[in-house]
JSON list of C-alpha atoms in Angstrom, two decimals:
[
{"chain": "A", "resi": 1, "resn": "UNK", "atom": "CA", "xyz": [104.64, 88.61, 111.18]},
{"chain": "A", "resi": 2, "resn": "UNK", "atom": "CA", "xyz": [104.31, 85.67, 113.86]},
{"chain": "A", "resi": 3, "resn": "UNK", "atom": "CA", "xyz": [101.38, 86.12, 115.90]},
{"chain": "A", "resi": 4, "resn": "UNK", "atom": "CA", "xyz": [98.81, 84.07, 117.77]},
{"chain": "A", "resi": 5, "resn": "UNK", "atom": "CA", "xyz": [95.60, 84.65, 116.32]},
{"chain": "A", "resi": 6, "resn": "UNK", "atom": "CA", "xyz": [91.98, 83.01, 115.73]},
{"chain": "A", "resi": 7, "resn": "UNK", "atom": "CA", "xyz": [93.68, 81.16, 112.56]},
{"chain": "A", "resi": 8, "resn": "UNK", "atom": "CA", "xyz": [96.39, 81.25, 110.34]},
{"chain": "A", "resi": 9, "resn": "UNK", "atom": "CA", "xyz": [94.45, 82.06, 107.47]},
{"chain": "A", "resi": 10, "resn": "UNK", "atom": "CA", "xyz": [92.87, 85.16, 109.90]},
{"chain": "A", "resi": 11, "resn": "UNK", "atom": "CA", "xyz": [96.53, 86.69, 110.04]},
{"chain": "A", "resi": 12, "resn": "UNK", "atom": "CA", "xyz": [96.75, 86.16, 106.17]},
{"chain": "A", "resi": 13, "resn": "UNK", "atom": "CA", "xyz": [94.14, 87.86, 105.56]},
{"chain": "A", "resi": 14, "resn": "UNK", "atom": "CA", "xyz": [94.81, 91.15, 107.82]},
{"chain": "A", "resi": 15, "resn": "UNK", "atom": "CA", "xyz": [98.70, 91.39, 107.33]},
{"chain": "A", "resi": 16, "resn": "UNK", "atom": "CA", "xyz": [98.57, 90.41, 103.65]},
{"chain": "A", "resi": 17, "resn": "UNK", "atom": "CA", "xyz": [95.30, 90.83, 102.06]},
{"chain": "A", "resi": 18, "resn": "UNK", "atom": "CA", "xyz": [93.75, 93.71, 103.76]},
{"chain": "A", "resi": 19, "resn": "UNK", "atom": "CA", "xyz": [95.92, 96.42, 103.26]},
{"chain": "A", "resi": 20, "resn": "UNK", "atom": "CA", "xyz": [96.81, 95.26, 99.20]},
{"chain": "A", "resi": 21, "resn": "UNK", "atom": "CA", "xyz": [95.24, 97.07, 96.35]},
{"chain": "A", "resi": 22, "resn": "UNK", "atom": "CA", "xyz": [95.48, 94.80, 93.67]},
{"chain": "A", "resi": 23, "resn": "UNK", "atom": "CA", "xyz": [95.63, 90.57, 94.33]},
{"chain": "A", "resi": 24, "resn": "UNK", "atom": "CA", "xyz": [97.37, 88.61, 91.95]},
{"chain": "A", "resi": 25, "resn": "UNK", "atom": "CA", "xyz": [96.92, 84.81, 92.44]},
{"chain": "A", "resi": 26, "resn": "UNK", "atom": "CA", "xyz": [99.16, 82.88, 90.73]},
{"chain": "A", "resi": 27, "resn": "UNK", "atom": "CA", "xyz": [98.25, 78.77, 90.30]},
{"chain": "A", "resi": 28, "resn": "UNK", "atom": "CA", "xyz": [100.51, 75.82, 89.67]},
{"chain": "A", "resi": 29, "resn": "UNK", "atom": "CA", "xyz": [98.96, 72.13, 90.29]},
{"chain": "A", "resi": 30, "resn": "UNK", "atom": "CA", "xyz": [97.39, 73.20, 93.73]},
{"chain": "A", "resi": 31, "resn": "UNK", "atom": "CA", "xyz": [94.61, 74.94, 94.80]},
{"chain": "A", "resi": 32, "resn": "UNK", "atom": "CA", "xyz": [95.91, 75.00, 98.45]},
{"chain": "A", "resi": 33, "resn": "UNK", "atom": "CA", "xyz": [94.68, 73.93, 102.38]},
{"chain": "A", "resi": 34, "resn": "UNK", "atom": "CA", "xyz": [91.17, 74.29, 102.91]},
{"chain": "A", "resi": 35, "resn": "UNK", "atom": "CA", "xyz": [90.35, 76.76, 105.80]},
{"chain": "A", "resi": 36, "resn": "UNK", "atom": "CA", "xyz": [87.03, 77.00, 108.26]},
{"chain": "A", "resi": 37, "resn": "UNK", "atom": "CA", "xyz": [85.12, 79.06, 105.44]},
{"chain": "A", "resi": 38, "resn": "UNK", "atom": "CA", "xyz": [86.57, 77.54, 102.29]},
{"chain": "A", "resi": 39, "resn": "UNK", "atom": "CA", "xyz": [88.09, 75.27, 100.14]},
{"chain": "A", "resi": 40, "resn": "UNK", "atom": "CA", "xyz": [91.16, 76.80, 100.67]},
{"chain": "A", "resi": 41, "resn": "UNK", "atom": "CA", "xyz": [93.12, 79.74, 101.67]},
{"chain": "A", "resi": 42, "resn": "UNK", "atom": "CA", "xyz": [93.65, 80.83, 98.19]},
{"chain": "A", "resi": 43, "resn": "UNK", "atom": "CA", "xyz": [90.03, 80.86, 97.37]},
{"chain": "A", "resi": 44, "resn": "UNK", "atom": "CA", "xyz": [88.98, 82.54, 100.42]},
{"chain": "A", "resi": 45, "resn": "UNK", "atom": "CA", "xyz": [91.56, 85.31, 100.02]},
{"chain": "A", "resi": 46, "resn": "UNK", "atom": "CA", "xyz": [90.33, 85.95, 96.19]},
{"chain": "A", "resi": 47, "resn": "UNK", "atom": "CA", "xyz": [86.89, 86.01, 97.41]},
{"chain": "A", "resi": 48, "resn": "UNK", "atom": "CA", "xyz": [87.68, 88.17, 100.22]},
{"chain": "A", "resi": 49, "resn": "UNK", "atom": "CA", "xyz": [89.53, 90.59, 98.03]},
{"chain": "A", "resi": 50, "resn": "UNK", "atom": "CA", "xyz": [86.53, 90.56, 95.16]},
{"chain": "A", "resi": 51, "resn": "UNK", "atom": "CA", "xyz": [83.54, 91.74, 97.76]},
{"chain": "A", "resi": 52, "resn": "UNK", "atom": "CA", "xyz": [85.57, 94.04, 99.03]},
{"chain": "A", "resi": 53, "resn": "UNK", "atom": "CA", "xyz": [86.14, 95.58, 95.51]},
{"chain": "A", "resi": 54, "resn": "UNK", "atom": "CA", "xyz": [89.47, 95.03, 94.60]},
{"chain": "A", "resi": 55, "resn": "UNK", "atom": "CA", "xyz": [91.33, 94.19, 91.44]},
{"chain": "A", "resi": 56, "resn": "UNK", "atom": "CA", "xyz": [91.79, 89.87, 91.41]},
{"chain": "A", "resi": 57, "resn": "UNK", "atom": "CA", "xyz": [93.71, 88.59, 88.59]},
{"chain": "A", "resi": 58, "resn": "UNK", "atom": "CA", "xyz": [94.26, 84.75, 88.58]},
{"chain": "A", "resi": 59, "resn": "UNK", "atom": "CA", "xyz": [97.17, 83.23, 86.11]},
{"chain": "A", "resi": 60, "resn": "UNK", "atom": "CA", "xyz": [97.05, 79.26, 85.49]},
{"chain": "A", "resi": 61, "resn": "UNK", "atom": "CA", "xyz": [100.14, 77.65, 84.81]},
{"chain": "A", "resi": 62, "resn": "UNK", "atom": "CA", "xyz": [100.21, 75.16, 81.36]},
{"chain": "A", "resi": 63, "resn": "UNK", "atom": "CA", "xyz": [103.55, 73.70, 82.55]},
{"chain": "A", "resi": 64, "resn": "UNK", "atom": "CA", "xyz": [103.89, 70.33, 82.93]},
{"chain": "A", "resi": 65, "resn": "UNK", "atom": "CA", "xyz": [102.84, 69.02, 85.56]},
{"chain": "A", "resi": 66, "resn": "UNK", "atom": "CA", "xyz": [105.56, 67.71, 88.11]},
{"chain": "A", "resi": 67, "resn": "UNK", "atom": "CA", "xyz": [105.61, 63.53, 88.26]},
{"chain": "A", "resi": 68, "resn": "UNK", "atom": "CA", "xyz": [104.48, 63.31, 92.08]},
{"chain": "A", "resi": 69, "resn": "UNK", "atom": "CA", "xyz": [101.19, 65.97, 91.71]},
{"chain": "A", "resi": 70, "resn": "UNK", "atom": "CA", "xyz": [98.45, 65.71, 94.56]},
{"chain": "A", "resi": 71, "resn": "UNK", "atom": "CA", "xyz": [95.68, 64.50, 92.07]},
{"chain": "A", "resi": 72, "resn": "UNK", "atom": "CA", "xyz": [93.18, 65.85, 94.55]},
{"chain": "A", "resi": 73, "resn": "UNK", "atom": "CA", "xyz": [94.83, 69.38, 94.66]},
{"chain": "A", "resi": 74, "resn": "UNK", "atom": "CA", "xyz": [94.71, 68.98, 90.98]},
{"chain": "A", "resi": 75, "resn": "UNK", "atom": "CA", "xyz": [91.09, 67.93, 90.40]},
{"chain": "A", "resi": 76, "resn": "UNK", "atom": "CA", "xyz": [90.01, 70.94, 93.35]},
{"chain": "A", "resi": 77, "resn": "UNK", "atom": "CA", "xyz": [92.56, 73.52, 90.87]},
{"chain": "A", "resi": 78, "resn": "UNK", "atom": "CA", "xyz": [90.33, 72.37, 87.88]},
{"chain": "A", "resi": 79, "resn": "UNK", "atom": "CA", "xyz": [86.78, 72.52, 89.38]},
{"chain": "A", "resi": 80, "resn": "UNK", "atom": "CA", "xyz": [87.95, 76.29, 91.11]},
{"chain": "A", "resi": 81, "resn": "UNK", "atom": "CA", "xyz": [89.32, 77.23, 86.92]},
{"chain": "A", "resi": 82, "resn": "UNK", "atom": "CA", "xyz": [85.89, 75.96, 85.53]},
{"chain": "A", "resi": 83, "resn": "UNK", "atom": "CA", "xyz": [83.92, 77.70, 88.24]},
{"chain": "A", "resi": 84, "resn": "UNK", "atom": "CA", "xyz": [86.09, 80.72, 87.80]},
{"chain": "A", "resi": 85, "resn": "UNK", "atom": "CA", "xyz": [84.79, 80.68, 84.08]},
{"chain": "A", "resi": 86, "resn": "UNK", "atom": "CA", "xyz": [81.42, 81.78, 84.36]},
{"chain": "A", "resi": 87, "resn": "UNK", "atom": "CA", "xyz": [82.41, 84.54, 86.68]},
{"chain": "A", "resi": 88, "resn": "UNK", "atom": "CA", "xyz": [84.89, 86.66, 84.76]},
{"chain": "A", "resi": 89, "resn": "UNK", "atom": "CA", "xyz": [88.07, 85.87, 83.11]},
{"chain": "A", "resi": 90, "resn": "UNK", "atom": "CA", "xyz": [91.70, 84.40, 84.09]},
{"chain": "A", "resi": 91, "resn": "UNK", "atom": "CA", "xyz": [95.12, 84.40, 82.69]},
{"chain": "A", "resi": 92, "resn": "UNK", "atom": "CA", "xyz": [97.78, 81.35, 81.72]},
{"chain": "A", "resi": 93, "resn": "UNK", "atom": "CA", "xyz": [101.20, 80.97, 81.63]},
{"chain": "A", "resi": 94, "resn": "UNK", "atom": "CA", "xyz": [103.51, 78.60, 79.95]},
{"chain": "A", "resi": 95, "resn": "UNK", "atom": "CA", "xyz": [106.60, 80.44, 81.89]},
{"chain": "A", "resi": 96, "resn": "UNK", "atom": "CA", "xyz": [107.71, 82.64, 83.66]},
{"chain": "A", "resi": 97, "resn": "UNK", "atom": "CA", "xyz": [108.71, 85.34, 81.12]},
{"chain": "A", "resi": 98, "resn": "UNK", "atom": "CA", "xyz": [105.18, 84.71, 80.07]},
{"chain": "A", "resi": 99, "resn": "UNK", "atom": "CA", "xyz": [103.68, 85.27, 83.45]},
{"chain": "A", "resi": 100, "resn": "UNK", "atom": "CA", "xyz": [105.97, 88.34, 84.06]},
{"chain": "A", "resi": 101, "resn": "UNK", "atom": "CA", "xyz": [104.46, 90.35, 81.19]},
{"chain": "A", "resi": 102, "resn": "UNK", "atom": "CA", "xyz": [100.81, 89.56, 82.07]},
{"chain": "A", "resi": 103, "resn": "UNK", "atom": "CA", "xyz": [101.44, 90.25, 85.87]},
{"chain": "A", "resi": 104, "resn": "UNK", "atom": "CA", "xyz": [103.01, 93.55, 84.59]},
{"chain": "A", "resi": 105, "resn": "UNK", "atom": "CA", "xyz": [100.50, 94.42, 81.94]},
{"chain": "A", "resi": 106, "resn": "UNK", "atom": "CA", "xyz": [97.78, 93.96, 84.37]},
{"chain": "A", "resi": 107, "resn": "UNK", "atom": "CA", "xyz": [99.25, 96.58, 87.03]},
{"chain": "A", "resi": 108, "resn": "UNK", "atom": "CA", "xyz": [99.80, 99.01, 84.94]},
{"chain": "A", "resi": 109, "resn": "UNK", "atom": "CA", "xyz": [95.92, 98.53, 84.05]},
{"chain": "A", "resi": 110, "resn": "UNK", "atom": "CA", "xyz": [94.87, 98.71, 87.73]},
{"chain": "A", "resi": 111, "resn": "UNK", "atom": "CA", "xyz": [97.20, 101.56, 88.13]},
{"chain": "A", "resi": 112, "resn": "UNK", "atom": "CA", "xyz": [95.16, 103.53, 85.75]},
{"chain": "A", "resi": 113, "resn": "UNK", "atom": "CA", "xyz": [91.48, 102.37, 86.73]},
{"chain": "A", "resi": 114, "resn": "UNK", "atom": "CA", "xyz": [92.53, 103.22, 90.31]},
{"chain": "A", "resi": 115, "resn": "UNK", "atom": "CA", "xyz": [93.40, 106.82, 88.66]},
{"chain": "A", "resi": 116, "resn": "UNK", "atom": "CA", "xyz": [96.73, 107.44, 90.52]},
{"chain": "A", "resi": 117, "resn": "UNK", "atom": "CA", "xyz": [97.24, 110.17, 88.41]},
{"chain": "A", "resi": 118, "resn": "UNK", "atom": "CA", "xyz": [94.47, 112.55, 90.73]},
{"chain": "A", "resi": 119, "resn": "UNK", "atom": "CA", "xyz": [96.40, 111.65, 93.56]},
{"chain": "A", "resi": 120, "resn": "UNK", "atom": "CA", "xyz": [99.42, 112.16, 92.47]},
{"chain": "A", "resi": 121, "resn": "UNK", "atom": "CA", "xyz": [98.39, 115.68, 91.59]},
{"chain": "A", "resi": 122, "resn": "UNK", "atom": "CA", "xyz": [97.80, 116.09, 94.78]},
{"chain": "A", "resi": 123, "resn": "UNK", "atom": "CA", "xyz": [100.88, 115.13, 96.20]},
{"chain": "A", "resi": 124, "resn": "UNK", "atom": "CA", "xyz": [104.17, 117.41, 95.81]},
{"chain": "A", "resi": 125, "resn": "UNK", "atom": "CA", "xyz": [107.15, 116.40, 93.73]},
{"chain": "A", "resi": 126, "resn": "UNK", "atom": "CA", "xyz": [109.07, 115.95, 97.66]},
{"chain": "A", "resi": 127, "resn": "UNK", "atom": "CA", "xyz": [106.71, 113.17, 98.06]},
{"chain": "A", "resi": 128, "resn": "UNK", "atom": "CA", "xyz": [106.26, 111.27, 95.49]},
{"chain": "A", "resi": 129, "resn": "UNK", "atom": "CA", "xyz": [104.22, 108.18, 95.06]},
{"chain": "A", "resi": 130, "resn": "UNK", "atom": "CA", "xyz": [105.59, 104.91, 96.14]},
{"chain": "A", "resi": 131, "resn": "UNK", "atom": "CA", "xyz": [104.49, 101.76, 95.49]},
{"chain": "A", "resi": 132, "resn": "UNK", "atom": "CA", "xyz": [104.99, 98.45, 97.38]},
{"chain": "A", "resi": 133, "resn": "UNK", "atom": "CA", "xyz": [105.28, 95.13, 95.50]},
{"chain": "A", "resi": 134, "resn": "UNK", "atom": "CA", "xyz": [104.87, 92.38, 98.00]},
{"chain": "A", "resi": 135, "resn": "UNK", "atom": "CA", "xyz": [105.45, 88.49, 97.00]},
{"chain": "A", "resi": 136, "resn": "UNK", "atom": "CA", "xyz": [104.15, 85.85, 98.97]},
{"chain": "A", "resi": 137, "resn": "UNK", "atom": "CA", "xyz": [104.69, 82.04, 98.33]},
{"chain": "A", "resi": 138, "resn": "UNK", "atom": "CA", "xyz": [102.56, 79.75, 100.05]},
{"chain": "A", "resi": 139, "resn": "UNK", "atom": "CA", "xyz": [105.31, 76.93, 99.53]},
{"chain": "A", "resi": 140, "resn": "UNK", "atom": "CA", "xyz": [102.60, 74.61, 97.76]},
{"chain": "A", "resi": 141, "resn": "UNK", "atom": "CA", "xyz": [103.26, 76.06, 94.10]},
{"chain": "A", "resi": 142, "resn": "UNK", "atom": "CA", "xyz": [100.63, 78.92, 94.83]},
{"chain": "A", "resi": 143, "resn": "UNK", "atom": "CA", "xyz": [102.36, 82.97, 94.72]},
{"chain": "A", "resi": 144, "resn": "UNK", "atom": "CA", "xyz": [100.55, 85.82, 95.37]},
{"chain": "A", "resi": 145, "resn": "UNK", "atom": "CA", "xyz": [101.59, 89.39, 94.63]},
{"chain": "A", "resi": 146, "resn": "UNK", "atom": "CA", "xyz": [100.37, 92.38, 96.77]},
{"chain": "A", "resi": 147, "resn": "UNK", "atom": "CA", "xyz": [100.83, 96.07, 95.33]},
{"chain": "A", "resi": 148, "resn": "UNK", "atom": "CA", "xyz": [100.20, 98.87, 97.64]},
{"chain": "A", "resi": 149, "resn": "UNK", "atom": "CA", "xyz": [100.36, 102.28, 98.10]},
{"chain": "A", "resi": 150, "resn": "UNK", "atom": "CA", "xyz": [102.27, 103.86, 100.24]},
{"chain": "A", "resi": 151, "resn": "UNK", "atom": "CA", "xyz": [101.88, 107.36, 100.33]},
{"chain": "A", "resi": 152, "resn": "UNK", "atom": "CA", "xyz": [98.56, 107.54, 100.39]},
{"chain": "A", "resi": 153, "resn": "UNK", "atom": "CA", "xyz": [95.29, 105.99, 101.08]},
{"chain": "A", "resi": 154, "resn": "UNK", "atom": "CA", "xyz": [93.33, 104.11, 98.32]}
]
């Protein structure tokens, strides 16, 4: 939604971020614009989403790299992939097929560690559970994928 705020990255953050329950980060040859707190946007929405206890799952792409790649976005994607290493584990992709059936497999895994099926106990058959997929592109070969609830609070 357009609005005037204290930043970009500060509407990001509370129209996209804030009310997802899982974050999917997806990675091409960029690791995006750097913002007042971070390197970039990406990174500061990842580590915005990880202290406040959410499910991050970051995919690499092994594609080829297009012919006219920002060598600096690329060395900043490699040095955030090596750093990412000794904090948990990511994901790769050769294509999309590929990245559909991770993205997919690790839903369904958050669905299940978030234990839905309480809730949905809860909840009568007139209401049942629907779920939100959001897709955001930044536009600079970075896609994010928010998944929320929206029948109840989790």
């Amino acid at each position: 939604m357009p609005l005037l705020a204290e930043s970009a990255q500060a509407l990001i953050n509370s129209q996209l971020l804030d009310g997802a329950d899982i974050v999917i980060a997806l990675f091409g040859s960029r690791l995006g614009s750097p913002t007042f707190s971070s390197v970039s946007g990406t990174v500061e929405e990842i580590e915005r989403a990880v202290e406040s206890g959410k499910p991050v799952h970051l995919y690499f792409s092994t594609e080829t790299l297009p012919a006219d790649v920002d060598t600096r976005q690329l060395d900043g994607l490699r040095a955030f992939k090596t750093a990412t290493q000794q904090r948990g584990l990511y994901g790769e992709y050769h294509n999309p097929t590929e990245l559909t059936a991770e993205v997919w497999r690790a839903i369904e895994h958050d669905l299940s560690s978030l234990d839905l099926a309480a809730e949905a106990l809860e909840i009568s058959i007139a209401d049942p559970i629907r779920f939100r997929v959001q897709a955001y592109q930044d536009g600079r070969n970075n896609s994010y994928l928010a998944v929320t609830n929206r029948s109840s609070t989790i």
